[in-house]
PDB file of C-alpha atoms in Angstrom:
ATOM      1  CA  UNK Z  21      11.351  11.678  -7.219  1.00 90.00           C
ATOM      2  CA  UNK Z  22      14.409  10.039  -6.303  1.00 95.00           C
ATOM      3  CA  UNK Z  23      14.949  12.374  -3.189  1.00 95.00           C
ATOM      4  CA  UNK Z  24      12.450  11.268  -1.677  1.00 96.00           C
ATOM      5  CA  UNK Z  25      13.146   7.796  -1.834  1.00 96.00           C
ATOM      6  CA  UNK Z  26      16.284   8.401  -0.499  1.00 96.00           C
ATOM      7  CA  UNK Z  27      15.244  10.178   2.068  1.00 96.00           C
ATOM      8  CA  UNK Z  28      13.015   7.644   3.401  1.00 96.00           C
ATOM      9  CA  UNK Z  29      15.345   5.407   3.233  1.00 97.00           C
ATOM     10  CA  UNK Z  30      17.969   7.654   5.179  1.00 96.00           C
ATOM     11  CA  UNK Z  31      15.450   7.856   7.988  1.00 96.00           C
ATOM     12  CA  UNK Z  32      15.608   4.045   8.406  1.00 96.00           C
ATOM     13  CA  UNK Z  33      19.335   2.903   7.820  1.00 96.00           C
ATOM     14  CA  UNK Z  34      22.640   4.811   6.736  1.00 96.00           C
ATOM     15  CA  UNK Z  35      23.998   4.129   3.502  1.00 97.00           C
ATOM     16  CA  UNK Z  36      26.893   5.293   1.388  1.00 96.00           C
ATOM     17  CA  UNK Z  37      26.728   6.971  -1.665  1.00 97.00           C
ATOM     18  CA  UNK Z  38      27.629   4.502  -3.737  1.00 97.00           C
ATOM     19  CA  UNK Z  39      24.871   2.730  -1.961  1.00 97.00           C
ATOM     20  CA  UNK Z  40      22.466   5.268  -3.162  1.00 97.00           C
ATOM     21  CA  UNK Z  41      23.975   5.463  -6.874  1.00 97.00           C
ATOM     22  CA  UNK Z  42      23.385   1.267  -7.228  1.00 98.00           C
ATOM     23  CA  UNK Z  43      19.876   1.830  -6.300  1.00 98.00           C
ATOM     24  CA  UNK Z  44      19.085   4.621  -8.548  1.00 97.00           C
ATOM     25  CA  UNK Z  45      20.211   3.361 -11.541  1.00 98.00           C
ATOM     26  CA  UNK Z  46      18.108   0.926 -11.243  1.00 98.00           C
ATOM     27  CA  UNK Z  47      15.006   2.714 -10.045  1.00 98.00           C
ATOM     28  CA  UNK Z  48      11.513   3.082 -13.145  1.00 98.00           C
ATOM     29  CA  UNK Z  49       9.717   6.283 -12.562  1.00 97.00           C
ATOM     30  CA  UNK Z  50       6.098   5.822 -13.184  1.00 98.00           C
ATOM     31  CA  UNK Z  51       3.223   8.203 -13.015  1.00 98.00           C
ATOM     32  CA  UNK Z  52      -0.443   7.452 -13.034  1.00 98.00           C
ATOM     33  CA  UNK Z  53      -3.545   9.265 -13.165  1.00 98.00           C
ATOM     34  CA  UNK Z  54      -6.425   8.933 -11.067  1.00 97.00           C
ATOM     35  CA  UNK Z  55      -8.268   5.987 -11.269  1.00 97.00           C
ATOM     36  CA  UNK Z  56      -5.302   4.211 -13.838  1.00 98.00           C
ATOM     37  CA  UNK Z  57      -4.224   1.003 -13.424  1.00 98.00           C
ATOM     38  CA  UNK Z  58      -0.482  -0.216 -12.104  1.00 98.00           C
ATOM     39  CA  UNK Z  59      -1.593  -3.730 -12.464  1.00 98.00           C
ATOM     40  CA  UNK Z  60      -4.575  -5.321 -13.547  1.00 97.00           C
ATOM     41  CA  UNK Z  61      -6.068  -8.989 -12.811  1.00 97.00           C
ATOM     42  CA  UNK Z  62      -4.212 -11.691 -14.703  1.00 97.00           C
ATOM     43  CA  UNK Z  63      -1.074  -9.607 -15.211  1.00 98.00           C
ATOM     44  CA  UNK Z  64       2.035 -10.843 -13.440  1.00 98.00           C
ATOM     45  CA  UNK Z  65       3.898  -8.553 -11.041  1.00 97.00           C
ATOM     46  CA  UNK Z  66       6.819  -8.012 -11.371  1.00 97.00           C
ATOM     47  CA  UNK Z  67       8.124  -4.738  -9.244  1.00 97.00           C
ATOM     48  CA  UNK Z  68       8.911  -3.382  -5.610  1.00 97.00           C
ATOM     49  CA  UNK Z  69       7.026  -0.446  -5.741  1.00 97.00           C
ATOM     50  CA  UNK Z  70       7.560   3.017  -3.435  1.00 98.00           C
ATOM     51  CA  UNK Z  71       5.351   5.619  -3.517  1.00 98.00           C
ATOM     52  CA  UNK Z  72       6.571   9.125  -3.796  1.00 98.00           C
ATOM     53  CA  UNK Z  73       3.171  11.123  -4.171  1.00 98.00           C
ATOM     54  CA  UNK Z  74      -0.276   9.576  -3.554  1.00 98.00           C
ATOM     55  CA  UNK Z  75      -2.539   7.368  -2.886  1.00 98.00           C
ATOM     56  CA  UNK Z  76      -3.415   3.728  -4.412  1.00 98.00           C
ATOM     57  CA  UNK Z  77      -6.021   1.294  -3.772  1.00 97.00           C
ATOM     58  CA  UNK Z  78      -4.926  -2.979  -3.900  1.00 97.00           C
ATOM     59  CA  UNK Z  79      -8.171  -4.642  -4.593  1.00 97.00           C
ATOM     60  CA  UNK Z  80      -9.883  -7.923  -6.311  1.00 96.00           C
ATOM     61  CA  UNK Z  81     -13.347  -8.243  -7.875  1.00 95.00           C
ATOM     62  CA  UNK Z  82     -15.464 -10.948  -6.945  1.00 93.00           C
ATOM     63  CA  UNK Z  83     -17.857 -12.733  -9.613  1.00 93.00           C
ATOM     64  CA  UNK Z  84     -21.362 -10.710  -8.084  1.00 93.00           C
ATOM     65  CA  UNK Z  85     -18.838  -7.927  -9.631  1.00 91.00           C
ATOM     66  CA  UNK Z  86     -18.420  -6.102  -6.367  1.00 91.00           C
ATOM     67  CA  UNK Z  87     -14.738  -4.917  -5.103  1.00 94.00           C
ATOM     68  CA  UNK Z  88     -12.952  -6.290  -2.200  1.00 95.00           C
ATOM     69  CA  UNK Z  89     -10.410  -3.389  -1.097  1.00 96.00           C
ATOM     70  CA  UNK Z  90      -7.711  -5.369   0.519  1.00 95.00           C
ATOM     71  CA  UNK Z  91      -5.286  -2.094   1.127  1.00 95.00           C
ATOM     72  CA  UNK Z  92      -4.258   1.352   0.355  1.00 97.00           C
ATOM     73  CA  UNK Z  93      -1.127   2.702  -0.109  1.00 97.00           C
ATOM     74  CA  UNK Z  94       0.092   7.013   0.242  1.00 97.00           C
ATOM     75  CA  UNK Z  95       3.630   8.299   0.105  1.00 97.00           C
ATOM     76  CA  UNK Z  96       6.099   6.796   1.566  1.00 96.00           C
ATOM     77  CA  UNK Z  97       4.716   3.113   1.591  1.00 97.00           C
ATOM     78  CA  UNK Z  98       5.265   0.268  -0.932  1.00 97.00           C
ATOM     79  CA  UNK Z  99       2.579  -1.495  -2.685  1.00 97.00           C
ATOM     80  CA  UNK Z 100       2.642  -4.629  -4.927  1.00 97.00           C
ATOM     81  CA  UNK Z 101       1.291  -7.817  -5.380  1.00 97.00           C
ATOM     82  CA  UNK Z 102       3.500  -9.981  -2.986  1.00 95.00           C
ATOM     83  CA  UNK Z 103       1.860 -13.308  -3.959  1.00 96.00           C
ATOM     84  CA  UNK Z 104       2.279 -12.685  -7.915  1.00 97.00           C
ATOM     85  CA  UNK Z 105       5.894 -11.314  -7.389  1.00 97.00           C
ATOM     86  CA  UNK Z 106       7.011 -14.090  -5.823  1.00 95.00           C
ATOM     87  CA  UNK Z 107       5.201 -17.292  -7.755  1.00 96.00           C
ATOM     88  CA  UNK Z 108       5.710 -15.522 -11.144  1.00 96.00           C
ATOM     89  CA  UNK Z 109       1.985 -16.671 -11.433  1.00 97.00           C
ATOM     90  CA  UNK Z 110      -0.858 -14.034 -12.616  1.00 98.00           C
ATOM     91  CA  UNK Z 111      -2.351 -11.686  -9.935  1.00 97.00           C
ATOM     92  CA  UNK Z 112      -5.847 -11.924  -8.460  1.00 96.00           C
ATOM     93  CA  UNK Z 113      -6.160  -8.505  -7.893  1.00 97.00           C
ATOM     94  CA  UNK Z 114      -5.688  -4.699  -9.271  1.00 98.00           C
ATOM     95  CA  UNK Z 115      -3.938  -1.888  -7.777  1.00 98.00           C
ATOM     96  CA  UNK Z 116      -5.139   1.520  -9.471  1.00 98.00           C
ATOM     97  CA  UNK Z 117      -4.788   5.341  -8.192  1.00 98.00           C
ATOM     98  CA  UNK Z 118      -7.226   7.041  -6.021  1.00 97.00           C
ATOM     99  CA  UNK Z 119      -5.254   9.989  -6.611  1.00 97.00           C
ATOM    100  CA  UNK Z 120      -2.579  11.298  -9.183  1.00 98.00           C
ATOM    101  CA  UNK Z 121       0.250   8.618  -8.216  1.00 98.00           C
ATOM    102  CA  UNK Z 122       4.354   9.261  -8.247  1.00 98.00           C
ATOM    103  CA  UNK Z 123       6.131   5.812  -7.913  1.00 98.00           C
ATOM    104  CA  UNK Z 124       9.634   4.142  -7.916  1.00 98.00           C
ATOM    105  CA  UNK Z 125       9.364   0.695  -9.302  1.00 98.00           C
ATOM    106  CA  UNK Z 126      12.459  -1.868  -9.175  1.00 98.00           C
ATOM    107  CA  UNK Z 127      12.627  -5.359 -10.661  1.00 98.00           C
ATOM    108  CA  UNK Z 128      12.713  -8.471  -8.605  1.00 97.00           C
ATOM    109  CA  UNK Z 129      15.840  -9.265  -9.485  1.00 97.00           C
ATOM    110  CA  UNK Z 130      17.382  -5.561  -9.357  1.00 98.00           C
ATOM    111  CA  UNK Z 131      15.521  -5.596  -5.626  1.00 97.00           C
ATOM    112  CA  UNK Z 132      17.139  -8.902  -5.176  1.00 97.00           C
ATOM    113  CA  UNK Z 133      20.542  -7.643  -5.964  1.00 98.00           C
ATOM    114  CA  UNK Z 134      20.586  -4.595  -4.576  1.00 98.00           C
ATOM    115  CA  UNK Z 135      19.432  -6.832  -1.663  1.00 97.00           C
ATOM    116  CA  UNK Z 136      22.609  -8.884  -1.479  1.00 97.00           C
ATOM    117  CA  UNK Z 137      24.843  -6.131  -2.073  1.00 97.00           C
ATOM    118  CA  UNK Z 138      23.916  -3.710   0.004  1.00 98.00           C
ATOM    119  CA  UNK Z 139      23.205  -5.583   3.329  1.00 97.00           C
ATOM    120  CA  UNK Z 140      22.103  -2.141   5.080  1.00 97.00           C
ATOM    121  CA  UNK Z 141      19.188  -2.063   2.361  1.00 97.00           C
ATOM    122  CA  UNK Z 142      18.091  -5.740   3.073  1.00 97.00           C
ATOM    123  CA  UNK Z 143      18.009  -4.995   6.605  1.00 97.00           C
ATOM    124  CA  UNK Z 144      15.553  -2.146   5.950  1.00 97.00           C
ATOM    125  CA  UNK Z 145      13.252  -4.199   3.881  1.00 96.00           C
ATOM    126  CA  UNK Z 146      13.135  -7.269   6.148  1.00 95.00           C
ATOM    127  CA  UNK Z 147      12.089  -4.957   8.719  1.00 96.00           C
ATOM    128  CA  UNK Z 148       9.388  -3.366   6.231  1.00 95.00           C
ATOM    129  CA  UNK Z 149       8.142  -6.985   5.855  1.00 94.00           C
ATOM    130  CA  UNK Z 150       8.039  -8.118   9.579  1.00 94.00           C
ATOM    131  CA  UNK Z 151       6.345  -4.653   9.594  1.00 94.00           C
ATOM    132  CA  UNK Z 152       3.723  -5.489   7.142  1.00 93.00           C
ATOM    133  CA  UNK Z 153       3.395  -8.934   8.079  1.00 94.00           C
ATOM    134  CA  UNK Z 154       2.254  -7.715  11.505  1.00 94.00           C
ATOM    135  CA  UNK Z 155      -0.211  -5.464  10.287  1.00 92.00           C
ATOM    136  CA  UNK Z 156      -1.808  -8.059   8.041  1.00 93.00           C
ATOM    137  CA  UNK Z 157      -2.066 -10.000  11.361  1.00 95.00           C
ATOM    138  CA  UNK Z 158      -3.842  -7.389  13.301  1.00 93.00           C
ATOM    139  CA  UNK Z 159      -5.908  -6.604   9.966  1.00 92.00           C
ATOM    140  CA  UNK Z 160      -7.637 -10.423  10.145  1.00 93.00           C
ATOM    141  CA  UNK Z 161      -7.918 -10.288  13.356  1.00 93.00           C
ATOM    142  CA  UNK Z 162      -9.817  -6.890  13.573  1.00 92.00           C
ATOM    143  CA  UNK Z 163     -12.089  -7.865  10.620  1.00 91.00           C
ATOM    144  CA  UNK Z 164     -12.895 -11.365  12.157  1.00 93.00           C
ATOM    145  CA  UNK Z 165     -13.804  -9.725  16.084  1.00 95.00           C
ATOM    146  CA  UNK Z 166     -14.646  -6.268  15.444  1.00 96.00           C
ATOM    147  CA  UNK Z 167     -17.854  -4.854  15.129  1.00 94.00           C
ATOM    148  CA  UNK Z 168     -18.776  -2.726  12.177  1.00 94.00           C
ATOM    149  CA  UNK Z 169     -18.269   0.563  14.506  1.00 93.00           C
ATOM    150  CA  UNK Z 170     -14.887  -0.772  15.897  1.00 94.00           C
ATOM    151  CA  UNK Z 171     -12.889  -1.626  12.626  1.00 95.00           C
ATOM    152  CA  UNK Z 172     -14.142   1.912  11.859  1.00 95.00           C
ATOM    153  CA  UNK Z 173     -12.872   3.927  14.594  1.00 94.00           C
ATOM    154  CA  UNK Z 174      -9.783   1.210  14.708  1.00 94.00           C
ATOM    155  CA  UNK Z 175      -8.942   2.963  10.631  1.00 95.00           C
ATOM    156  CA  UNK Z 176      -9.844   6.071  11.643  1.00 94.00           C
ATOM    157  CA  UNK Z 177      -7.451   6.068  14.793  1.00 93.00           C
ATOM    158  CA  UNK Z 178      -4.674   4.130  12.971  1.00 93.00           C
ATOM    159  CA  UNK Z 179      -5.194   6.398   9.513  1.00 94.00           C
ATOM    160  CA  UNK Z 180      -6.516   9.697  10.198  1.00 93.00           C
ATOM    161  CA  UNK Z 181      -5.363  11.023   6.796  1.00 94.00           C
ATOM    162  CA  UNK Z 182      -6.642   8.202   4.594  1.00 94.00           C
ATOM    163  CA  UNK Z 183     -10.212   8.877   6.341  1.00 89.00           C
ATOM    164  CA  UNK Z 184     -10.486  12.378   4.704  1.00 91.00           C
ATOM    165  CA  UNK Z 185      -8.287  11.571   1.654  1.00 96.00           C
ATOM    166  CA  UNK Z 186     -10.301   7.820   0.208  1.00 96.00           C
ATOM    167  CA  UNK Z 187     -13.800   8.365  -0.603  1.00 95.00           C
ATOM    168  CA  UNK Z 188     -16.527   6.404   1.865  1.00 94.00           C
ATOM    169  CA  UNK Z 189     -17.401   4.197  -0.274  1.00 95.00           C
ATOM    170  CA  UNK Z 190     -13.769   2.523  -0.435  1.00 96.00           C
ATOM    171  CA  UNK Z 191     -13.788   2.991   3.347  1.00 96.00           C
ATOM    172  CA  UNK Z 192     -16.601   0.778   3.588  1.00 96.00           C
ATOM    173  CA  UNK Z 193     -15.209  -1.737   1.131  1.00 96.00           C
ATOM    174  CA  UNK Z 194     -11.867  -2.002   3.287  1.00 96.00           C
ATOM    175  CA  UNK Z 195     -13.727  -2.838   6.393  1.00 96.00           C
ATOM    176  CA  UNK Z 196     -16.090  -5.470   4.776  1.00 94.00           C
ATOM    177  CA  UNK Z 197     -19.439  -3.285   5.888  1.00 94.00           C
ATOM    178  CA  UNK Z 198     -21.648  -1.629   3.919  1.00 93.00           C
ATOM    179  CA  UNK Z 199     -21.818   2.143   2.656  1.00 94.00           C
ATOM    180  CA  UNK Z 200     -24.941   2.472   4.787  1.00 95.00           C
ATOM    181  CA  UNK Z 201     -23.278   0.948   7.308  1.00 95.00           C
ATOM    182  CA  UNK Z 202     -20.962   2.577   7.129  1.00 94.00           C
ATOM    183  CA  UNK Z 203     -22.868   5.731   7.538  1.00 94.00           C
ATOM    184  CA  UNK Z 204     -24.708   4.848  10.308  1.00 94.00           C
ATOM    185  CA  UNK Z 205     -21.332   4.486  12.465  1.00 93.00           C
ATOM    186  CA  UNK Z 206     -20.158   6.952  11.245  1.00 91.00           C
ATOM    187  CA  UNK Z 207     -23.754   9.681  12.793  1.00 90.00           C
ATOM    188  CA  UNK Z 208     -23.814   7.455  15.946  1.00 89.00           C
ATOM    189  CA  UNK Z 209     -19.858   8.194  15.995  1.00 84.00           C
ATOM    190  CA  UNK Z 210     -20.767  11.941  15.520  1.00 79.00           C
ATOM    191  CA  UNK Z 211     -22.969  11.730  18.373  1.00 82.00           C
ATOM    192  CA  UNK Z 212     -21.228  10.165  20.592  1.00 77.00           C
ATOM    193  CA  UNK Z 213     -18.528  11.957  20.414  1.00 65.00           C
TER     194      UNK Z 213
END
């Protein structure tokens, strides 16, 4: 599991060995099974989180019961709760695997350390935030201008994989439509195309 992490991380900054020993000493290898939970509402996070094999869902459940998928999360991308990390106060929301999961977790304050110590790593992860932070940008934006049909062809073009890989249902959950709106873009998509 750990060669993969590292070799993510080699394709975005050089570090030593040594380097690569801190940061595995201090990695948590988790594995879930579909549909179990990595965190739960009311639990506080604690963890940077990589995913090595995949695919997880980061959602909240309003009172009417119904679930508000905020993101997803396959190989190679970290997932969390952000907000709960760093307030220390319980999470809103539940991350739980669509798929059978593989996952490096790492403390806060092992993150934070390894961080400060090995300034090649922190310049990797404040580019994965600036990264992310854009993304959540263009994510409000498209779900407060687009129309139903062009957040869908928007996540279709920008995550051709996770459109054959998360079932439609989540799809239409993301997008904040309907699973028979959903359905209907997607036939007049079909025959437009």
């Amino acid at each position: 599991m750990f060669e993969l992490f590292k070799e993510y991380i080699s394709q975005k900054t050089t570090l030593t060995d040594a380097d690569y020993a801190k940061i595995e000493a201090v990695c948590i290898y988790k594995k879930l099974r579909k549909r179990q939970y990595l965190l739960q509402e009311g639990d506080v996070w604690k963890y940077n989180a990589f995913i090595t094999k995949g695919l997880v869902r980061f959602y909240s459940v309003d009172e009417s019961g119904r679930e508000n998928i905020v993101s997803f999360a396959k190989e190679n991308w970290w997932t969390g709760d952000r907000a709960s990390l760093l307030t220390g106060e319980p999470s809103r929301n539940n991350i739980d695997a669509i798929e059978d999961t593989e996952l490096i977790l790492i403390t806060k304050t092992n993150f934070d350390n390894l961080c400060r110590e090995i300034p090649p790593f922190n310049d990797m992860v404040n580019a994965i935030i600036n990264k992310s932070f854009i993304t959540s940008q263009n994510r409000i934006h498209s779900a407060i201008s687009f129309t139903a049909e062009q957040k869908y062809l928007d996540f279709v073009q920008k995550y051709p994989d996770l459109s054959l890989r998360v079932p439609q249902a989540m799809i239409a959950s993301y997008l904040g439509i309907t699973p028979e709106t959903l359905s209907r873009v997607r036939k007049e998509t079909v025959k437009r195309h």
